[in-house]
Coordinates of C-alpha atoms in Angstrom, one line a residue:
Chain A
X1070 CA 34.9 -39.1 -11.6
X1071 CA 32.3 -37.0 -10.1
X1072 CA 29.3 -39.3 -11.4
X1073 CA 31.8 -42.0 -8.7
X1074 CA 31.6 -40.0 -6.1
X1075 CA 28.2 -39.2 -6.2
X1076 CA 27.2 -42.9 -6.6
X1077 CA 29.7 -43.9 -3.7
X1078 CA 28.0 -41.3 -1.8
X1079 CA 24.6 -42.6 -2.7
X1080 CA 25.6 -46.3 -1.3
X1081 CA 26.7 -45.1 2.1
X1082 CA 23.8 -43.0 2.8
X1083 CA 21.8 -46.0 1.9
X1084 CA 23.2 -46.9 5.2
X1085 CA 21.8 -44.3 7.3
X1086 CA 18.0 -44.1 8.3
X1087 CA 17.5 -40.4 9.3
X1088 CA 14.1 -39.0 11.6
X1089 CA 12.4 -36.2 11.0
X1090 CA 9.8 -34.7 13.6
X1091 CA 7.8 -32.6 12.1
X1092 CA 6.8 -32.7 8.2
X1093 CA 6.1 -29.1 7.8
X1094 CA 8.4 -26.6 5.8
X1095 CA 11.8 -27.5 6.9
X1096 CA 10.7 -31.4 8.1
X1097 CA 9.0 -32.1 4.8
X1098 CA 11.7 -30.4 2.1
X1099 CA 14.0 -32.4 4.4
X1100 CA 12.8 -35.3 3.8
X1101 CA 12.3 -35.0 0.0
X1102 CA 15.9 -33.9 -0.5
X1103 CA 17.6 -36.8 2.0
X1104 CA 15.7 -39.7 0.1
X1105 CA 16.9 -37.8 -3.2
X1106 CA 20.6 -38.7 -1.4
X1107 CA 20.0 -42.1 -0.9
X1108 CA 18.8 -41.6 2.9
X1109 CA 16.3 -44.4 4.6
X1110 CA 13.5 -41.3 6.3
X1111 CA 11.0 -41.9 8.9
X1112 CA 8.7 -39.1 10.2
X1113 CA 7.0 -38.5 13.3
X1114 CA 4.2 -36.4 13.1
X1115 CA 1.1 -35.9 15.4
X1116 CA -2.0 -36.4 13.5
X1117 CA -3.0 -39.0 11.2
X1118 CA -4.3 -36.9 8.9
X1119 CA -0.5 -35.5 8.6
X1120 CA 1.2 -39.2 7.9
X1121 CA -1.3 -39.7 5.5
X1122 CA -0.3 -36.6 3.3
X1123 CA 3.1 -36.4 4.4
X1124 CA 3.2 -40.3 2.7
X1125 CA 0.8 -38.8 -0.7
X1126 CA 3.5 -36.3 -1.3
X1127 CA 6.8 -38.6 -0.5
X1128 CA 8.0 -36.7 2.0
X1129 CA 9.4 -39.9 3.7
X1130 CA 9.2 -43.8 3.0
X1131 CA 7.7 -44.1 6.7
X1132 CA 5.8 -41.6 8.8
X1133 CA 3.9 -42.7 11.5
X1134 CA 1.9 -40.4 14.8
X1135 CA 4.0 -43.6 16.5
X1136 CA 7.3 -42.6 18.2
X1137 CA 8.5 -46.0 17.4
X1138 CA 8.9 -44.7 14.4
X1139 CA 12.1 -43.7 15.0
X1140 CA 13.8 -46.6 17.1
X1141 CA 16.2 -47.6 13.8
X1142 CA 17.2 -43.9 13.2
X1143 CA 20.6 -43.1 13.2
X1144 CA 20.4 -39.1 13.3
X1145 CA 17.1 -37.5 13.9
X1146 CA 16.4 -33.8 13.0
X1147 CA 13.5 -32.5 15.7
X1148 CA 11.8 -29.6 13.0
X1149 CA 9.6 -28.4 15.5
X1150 CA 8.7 -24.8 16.2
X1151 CA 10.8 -23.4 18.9
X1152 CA 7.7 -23.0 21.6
X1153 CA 8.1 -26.9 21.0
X1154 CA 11.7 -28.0 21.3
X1155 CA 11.3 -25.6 24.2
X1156 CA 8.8 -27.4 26.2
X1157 CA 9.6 -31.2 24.5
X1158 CA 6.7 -33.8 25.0
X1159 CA 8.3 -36.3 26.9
X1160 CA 7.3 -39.2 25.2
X1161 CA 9.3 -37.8 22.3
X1162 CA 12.4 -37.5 23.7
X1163 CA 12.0 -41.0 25.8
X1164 CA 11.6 -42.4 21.8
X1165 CA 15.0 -40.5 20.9
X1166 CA 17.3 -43.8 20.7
X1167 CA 20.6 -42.8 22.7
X1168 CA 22.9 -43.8 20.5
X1169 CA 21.1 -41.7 17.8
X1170 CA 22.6 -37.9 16.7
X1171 CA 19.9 -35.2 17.7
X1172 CA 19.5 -31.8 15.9
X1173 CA 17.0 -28.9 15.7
X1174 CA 16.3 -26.5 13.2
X1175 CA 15.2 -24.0 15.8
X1176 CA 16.0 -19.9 14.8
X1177 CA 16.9 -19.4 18.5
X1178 CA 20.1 -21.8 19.7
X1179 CA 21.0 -20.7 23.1
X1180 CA 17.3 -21.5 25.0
X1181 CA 17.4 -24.6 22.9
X1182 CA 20.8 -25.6 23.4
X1183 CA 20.2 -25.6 27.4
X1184 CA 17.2 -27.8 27.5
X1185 CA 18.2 -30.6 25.0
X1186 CA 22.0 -31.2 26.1
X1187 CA 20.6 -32.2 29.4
X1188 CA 17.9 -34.6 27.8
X1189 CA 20.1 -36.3 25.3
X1190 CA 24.0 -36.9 25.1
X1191 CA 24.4 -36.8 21.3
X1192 CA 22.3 -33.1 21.2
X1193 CA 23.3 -30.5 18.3
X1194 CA 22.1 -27.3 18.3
X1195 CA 21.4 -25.8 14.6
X1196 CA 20.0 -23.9 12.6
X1197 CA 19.3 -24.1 8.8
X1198 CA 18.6 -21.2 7.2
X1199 CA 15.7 -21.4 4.8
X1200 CA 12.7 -20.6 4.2
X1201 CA 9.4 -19.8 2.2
X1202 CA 6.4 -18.1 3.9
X1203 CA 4.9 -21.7 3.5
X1204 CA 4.2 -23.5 6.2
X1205 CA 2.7 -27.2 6.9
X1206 CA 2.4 -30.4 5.1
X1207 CA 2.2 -29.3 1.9
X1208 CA 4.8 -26.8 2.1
X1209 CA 8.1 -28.8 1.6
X1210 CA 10.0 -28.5 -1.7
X1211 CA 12.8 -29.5 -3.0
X1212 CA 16.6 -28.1 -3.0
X1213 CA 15.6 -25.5 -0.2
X1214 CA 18.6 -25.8 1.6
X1215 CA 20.9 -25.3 -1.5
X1216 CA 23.3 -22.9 -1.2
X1217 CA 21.7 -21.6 1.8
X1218 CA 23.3 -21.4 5.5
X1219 CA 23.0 -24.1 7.9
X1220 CA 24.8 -22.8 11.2
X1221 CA 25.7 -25.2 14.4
X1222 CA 26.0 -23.9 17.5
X1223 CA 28.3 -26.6 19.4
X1224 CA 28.9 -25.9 23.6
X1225 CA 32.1 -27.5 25.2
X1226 CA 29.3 -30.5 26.1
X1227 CA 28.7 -31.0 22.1
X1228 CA 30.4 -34.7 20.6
X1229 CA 32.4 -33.8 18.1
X1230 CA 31.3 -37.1 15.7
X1231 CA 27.9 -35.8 16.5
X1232 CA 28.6 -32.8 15.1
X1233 CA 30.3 -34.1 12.4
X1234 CA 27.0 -36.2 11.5
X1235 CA 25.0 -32.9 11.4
X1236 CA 27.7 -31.4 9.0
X1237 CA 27.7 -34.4 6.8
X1238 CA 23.8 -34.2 6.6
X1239 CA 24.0 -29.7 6.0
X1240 CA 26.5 -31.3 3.3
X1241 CA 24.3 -33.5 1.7
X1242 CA 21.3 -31.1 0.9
X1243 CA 23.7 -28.7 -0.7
X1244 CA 24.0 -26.1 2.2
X1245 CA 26.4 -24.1 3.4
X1246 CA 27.9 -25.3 6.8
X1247 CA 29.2 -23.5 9.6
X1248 CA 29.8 -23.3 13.5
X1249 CA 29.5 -20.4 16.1
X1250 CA 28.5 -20.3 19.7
X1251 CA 25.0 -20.1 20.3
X1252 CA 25.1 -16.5 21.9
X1253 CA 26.7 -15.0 18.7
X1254 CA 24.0 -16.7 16.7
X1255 CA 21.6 -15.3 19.0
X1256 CA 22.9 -11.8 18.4
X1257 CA 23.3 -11.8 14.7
X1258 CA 20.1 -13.5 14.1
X1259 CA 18.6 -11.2 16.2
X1260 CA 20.0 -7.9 13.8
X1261 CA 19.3 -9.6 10.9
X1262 CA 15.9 -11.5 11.6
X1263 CA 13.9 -10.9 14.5
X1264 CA 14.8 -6.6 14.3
X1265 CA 13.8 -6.3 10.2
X1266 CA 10.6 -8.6 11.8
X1267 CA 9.6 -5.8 14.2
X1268 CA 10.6 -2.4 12.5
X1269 CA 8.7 -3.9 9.3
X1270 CA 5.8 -4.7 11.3
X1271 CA 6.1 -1.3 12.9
X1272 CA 5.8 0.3 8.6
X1273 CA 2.9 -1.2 8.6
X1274 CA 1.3 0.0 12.3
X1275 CA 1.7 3.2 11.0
X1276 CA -0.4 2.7 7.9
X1277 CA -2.7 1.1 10.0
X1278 CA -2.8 4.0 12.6
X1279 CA -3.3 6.7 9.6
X1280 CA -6.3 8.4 11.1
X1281 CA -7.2 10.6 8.0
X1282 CA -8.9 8.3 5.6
X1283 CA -8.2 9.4 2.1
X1284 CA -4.3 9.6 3.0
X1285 CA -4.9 5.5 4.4
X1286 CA -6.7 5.2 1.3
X1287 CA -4.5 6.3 -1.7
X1288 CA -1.2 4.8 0.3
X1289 CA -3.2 1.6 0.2
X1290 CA -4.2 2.3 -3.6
X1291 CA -0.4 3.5 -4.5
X1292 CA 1.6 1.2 -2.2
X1293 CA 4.1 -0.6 -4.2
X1294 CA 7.1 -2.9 -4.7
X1295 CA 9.1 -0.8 -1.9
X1296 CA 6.4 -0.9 0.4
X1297 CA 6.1 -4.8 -0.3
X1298 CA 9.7 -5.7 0.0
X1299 CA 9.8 -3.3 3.1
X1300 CA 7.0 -4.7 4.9
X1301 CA 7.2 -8.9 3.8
X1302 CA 9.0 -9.8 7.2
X1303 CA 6.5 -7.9 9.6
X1304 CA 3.2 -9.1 7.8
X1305 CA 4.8 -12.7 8.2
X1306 CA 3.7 -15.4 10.4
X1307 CA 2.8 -13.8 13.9
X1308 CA 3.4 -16.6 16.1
X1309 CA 6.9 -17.0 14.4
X1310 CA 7.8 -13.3 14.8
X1311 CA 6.1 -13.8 18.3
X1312 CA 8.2 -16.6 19.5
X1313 CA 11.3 -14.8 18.1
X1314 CA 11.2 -12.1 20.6
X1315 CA 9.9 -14.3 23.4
X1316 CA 13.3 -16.6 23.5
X1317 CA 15.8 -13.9 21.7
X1318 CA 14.5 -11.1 23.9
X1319 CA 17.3 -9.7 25.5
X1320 CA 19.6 -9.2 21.7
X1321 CA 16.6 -8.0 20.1
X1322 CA 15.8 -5.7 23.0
X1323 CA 20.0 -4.1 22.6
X1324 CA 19.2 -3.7 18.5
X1325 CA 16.5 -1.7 19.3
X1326 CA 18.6 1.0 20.8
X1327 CA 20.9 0.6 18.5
X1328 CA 18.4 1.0 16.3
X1329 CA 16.5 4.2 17.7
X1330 CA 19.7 6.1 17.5
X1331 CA 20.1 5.1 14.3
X1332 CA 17.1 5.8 13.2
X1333 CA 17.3 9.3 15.0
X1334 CA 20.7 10.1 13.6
X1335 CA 19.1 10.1 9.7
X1336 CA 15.7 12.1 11.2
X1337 CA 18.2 14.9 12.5
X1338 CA 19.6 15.6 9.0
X1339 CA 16.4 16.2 8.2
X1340 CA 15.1 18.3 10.3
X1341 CA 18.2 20.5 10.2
X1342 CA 17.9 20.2 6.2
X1343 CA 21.6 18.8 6.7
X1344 CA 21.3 17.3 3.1
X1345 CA 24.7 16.6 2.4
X1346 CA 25.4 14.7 5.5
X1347 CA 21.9 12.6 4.7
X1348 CA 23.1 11.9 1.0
X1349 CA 26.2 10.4 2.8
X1350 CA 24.1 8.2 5.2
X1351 CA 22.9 6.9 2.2
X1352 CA 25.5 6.8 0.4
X1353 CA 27.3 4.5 2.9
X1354 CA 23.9 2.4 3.4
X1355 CA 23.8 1.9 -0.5
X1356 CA 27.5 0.6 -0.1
X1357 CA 27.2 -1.5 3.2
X1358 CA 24.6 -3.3 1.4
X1359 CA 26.7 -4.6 -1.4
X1360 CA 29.2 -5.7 0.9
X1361 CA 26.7 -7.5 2.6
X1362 CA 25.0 -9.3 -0.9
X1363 CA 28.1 -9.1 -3.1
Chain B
X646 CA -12.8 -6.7 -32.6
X647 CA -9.9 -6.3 -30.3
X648 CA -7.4 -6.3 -32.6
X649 CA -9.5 -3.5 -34.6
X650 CA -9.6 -1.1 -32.0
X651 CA -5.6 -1.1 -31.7
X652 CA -5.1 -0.4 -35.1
X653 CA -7.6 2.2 -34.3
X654 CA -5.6 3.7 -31.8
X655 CA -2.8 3.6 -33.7
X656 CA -4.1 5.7 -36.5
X657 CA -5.2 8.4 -33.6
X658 CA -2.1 8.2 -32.3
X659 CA 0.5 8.7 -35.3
X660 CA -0.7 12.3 -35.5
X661 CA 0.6 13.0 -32.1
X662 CA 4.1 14.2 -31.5
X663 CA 5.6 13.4 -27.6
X664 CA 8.6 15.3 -26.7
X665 CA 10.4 13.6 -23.5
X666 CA 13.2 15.7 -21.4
X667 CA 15.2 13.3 -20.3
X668 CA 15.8 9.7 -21.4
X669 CA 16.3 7.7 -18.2
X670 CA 14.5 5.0 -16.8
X671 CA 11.2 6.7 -17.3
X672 CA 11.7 8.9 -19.9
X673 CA 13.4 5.9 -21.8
X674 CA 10.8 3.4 -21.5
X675 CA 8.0 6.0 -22.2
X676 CA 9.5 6.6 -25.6
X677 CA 9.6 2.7 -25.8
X678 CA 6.1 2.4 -25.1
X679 CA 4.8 5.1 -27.1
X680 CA 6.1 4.7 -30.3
X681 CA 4.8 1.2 -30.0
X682 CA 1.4 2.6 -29.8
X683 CA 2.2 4.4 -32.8
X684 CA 3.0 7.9 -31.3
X685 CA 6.4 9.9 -33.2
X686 CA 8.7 10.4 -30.1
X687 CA 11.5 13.4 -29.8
X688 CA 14.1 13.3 -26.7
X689 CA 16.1 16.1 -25.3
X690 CA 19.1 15.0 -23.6
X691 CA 21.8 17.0 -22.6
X692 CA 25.1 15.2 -23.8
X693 CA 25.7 14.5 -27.2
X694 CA 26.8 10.9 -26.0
X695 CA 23.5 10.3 -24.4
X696 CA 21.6 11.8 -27.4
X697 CA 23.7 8.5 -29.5
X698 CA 23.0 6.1 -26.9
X699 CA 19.3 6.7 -27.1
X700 CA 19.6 6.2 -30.6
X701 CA 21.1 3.5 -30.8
X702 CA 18.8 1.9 -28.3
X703 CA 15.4 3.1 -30.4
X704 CA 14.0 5.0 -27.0
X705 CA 13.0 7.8 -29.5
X706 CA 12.7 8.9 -33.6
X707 CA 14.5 11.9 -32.8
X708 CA 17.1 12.8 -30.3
X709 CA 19.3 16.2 -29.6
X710 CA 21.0 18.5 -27.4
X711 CA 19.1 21.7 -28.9
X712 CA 15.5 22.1 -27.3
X713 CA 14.0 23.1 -30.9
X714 CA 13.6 18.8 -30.9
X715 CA 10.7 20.1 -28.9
X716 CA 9.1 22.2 -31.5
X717 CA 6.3 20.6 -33.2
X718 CA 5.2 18.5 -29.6
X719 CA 1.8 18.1 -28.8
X720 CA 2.6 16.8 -25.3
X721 CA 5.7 17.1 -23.3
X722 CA 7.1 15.1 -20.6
X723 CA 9.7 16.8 -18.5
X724 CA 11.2 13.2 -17.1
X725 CA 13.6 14.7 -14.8
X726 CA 14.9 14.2 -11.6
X727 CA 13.1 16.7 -8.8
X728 CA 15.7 18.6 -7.9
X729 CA 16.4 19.5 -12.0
X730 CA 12.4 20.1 -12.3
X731 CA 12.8 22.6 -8.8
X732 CA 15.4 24.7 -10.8
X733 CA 14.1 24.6 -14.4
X734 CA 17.0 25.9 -16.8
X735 CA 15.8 28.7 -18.5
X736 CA 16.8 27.8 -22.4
X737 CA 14.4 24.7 -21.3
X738 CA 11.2 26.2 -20.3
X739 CA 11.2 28.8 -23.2
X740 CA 11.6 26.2 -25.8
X741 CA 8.2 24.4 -24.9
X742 CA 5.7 25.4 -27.1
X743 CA 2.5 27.1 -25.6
X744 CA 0.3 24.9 -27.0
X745 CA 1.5 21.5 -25.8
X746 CA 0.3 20.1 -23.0
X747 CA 3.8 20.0 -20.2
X748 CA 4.0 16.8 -17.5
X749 CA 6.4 15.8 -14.9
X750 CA 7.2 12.4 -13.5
X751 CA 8.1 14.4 -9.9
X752 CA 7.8 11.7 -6.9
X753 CA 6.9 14.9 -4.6
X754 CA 3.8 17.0 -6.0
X755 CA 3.2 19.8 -4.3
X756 CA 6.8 22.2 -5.1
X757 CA 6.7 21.0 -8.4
X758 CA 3.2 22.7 -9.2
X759 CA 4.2 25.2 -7.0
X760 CA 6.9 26.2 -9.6
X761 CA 5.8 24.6 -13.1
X762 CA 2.4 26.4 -13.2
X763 CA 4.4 29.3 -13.0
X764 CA 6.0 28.8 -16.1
X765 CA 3.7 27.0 -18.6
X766 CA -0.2 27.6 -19.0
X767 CA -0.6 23.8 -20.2
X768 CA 1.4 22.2 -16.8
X769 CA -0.2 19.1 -15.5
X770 CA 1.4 17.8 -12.8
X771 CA 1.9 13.6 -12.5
X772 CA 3.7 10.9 -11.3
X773 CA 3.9 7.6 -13.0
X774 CA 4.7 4.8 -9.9
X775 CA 7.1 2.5 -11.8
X776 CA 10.8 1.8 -11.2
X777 CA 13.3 -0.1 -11.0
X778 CA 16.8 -0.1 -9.2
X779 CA 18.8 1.0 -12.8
X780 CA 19.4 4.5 -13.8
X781 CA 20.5 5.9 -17.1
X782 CA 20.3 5.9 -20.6
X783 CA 20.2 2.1 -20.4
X784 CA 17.7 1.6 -18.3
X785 CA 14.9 2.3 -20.1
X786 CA 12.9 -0.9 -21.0
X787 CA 9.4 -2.0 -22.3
X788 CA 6.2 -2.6 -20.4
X789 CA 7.4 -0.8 -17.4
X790 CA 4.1 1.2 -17.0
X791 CA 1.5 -1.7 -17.5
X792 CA -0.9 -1.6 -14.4
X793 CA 1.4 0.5 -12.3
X794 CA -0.6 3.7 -11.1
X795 CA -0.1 7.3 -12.3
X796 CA -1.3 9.9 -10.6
X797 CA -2.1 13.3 -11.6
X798 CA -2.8 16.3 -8.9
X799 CA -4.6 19.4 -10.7
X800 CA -4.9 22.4 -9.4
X801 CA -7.4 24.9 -9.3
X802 CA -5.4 26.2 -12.4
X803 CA -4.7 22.6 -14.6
X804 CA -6.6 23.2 -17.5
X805 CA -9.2 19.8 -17.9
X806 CA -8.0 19.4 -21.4
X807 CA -4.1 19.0 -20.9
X808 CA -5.7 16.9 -17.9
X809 CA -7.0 14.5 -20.4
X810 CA -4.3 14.7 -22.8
X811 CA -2.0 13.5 -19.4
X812 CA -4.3 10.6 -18.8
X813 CA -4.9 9.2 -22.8
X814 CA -0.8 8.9 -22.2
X815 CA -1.3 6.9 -18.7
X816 CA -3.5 5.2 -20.5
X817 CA -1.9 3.9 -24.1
X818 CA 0.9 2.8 -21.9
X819 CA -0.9 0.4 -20.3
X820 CA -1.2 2.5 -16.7
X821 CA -3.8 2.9 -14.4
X822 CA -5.2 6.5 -14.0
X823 CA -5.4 7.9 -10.3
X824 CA -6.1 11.5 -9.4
X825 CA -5.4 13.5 -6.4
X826 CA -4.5 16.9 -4.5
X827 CA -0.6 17.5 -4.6
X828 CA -1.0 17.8 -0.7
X829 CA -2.7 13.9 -0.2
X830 CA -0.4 12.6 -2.8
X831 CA 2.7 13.8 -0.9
X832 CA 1.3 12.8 2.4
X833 CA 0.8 9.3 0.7
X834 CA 3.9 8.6 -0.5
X835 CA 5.7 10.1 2.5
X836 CA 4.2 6.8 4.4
X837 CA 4.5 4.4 1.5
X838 CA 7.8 5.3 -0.3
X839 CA 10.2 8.1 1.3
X840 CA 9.1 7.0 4.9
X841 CA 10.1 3.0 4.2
X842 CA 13.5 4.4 2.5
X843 CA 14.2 5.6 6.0
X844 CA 13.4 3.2 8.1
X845 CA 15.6 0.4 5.7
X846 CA 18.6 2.8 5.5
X847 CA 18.6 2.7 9.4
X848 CA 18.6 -0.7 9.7
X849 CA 21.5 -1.1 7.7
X850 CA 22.9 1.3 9.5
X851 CA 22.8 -0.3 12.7
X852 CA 24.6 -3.4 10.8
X853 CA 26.8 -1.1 10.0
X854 CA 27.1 0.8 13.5
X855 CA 27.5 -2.8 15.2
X856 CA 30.9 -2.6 17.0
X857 CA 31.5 -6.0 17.5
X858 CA 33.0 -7.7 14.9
X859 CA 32.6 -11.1 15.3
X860 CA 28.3 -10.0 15.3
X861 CA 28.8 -8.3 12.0
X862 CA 30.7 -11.0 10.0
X863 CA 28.0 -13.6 11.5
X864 CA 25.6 -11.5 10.7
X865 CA 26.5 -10.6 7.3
X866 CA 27.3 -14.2 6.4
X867 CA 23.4 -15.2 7.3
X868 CA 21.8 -12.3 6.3
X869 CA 19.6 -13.6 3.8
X870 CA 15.8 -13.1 2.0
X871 CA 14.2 -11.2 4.6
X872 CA 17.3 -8.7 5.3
X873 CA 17.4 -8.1 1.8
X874 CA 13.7 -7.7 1.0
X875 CA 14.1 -5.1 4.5
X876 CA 16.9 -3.1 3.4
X877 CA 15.8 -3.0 -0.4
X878 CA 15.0 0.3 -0.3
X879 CA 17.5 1.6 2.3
X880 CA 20.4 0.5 -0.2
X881 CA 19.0 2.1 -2.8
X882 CA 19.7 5.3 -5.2
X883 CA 21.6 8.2 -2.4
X884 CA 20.5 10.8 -4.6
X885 CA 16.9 10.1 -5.4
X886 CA 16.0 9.1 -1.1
X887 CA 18.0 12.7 -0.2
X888 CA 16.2 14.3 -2.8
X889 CA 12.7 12.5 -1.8
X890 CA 13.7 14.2 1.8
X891 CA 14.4 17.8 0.8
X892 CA 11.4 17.9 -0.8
X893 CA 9.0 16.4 1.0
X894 CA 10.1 17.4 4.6
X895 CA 7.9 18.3 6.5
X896 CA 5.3 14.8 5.5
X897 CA 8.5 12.5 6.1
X898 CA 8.9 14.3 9.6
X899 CA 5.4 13.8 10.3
X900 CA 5.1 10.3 9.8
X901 CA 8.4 10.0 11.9
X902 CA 6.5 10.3 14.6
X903 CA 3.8 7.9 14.1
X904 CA 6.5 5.3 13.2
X905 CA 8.2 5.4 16.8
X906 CA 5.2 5.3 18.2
X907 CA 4.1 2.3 16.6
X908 CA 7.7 0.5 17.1
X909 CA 7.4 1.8 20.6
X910 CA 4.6 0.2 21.0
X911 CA 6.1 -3.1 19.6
X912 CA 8.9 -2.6 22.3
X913 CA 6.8 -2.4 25.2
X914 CA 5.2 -5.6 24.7
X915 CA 8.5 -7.3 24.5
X916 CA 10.0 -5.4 27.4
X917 CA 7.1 -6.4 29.2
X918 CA 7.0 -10.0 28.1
X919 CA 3.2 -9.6 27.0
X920 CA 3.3 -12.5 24.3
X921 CA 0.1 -12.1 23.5
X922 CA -0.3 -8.3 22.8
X923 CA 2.5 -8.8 20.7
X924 CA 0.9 -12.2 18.9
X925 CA -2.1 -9.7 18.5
X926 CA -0.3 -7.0 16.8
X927 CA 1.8 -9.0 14.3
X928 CA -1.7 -10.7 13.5
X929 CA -3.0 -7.4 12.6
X930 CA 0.1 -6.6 10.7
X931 CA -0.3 -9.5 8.6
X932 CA -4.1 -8.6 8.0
X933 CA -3.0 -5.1 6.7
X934 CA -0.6 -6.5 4.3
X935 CA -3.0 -8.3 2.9
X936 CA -5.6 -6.1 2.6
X937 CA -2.6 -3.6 0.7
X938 CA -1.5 -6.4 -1.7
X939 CA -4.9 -8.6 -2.3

């Protein structure tokens, strides 16, 4: 029964031809996954240098720096970086067919949202949520998307059969779908992406600013797993954590007060050697993050 | 030739006798290690329960409640949590022989010594830099040492010899031998472990401080890799991070500073929109990284 299904599955999406601009990360694992499910994929991409190894590793059965390319598609995924969607070359989105669903993948919605639902009717905002710290051509792999979040960020202007495209897609790399408005998206990517970003990047500023060199020295020499998982996010891709807080500036701007007093709260149980009342900070920390990775 | 030199070692080793306070993750994987390299291992617990447990497990040859386990020890490591090594019990520190060399496991160097060469001629003080999130007499497991540093910080007073006995320990399990003053190492791991507890704990503090719900379920519904790898640390053990605190005070407090600085710093660019003073920072964040973990 669920061999059927899958096969029945298989022979619609045979149907649909899906576009992918971009064959980097998200474009190119994408693209592996959807011909895996029986989609027809065509990628745009902006070199010919890029077709050529986007075609050596399979990423799609067509990619082309043409935006012809995408004429026959029926949905078409833009997996650009967000500096990109933000500022779109206009001979992509003349080459966007109009009958054809539109989504992004961009980690900011509400910036994005207003500048494609006034250059193409069928525009869904999303937002998978995956990642290595791979990027480009080679990068792509498959079953990134399993399991993982992919979030849509609808406005009262969003089609509702558009939308339900974009679902059906989320659905067939194995992610987990869901819907909010693009300002709470904003927000809560913004506390739990773009802040860890900038206080991890601060961790590591403070290392860097160690003036006395044998303490910068043996902190270098001892530094282990905690300092790795603490810092990983802020010694990440700068122009990613760059264009995070360039389009998401005013959320991640509120966090960081939040944040401060935070922050300040746990450095005044030190100073007043308040240890009980620290050991329950922690305490609830240890506990809040369970709830949050049960 | 290789294999020779083990069997070697093993030879050398059978004569010695390690008595470990404390079977917990360190003390219990020690006594794995060790009697692997060939070395007769005695544990003092304090429960009877504990004393079977670590048995049963095979973490030592000998286990018990009475501190005359200790006797015949060459070499004793007290692998106790700080604030049990800051308040020695009495029956303990009289039933360690004179003649063995006496180490700690301490993750904060400088009270430690303070007390312990106090109370034993032989006191070396050191701190093995391997853990992992268990606790307990289950915890203990194999291997845990291998290429992980262990520092020792001598005083004036540490006798060279129990020095050397300390590092031919670090050294059959598999360790790699650092030395230091109690004062750098504490200023070390006040920016590279207790200062990175902090700063994670208050970020899942302002999760948890976030007022409006609708952010908070969003948030923790797509909080993924990165807020986990951030908030590692944060959500870790209450007792050890409090403990880290108390003890290492005035380091933590010190680095504080330097940390809002540096995410100040990190602010003002965004408030200021300067993209590229913020591009440049995160670059050089990503260089240090590297140049930590190479």
């Amino acid at each position: 029964m669920q061999r059927r299904e899958v096969k029945m599955k298989h022979q619609r999406n045979s149907a649909k031809t899906v576009g992918i601009v971009g064959m980097g990360l998200i474009g190119g694992s994408l693209g592996l996954d959807l011909q895996e499910m029986g989609y027809q994929v065509h990628g745009l991409v902006n070199k010919n240098q890029t077709a050529e190894k986007a075609l050596a590793r399979g990423l799609a059965q067509k990619v082309s720096i043409d935006p012809k390319v995408l004429a026959n598609c029926d949905l078409i995924v833009l997996a650009l970086p967000i500096q990109t969607l933000l500022n779109p070359d206009p001979t992509l989105f003349k080459a966007l067919p109009p009958k054809a669903v539109v989504t992004d993948v961009g980690s900011v919605k509400g910036p994005i949202l207003n500048v494609w639902e006034k250059l193409h009717p069928r525009f869904v905002a999303s937002h998978p949520m995956a990642g290595t710290s791979e990027s480009g051509v080679s990068a792509g792999l498959k079953g990134l998307f399993r399991n993982r979040p992919w979030i849509a960020t609808p406005s009262i202007n969003t089609e509702p059969e558009a939308l339900e495209e974009v679902h059906n897609l989320a659905k067939a790399v194995g992610s987990r779908w869901l819907t909010s408005s693009a300002n709470l998206h904003d927000k809560a990517v913004a506390l739990i992406s773009h802040l860890p970003v900038l206080i991890s990047a601060a961790l590591l500023k403070t290392l860097e600013n160690e003036q006395d060199k044998k303490v910068f020295d043996l902190a270098t020499t001892l530094a282990s797993s905690g300092f790795a998982d603490t810092t990983r996010v802020g010694g990440g891709n700068p122009a990613l954590g760059t264009s995070m807080a360039a389009h998401n500036t005013d959320e991640i701007l509120n966090f960081f007060s939040s944040y401060y007093a935070s922050l300040k709260e746990l450095e005044q149980h030190i100073l007043q050697g308040n240890w009980m009342s620290l050991h329950d900070e922690l305490t609830r920390t240890e506990a809040i993050r369970k709830i949050v990775f049960k």
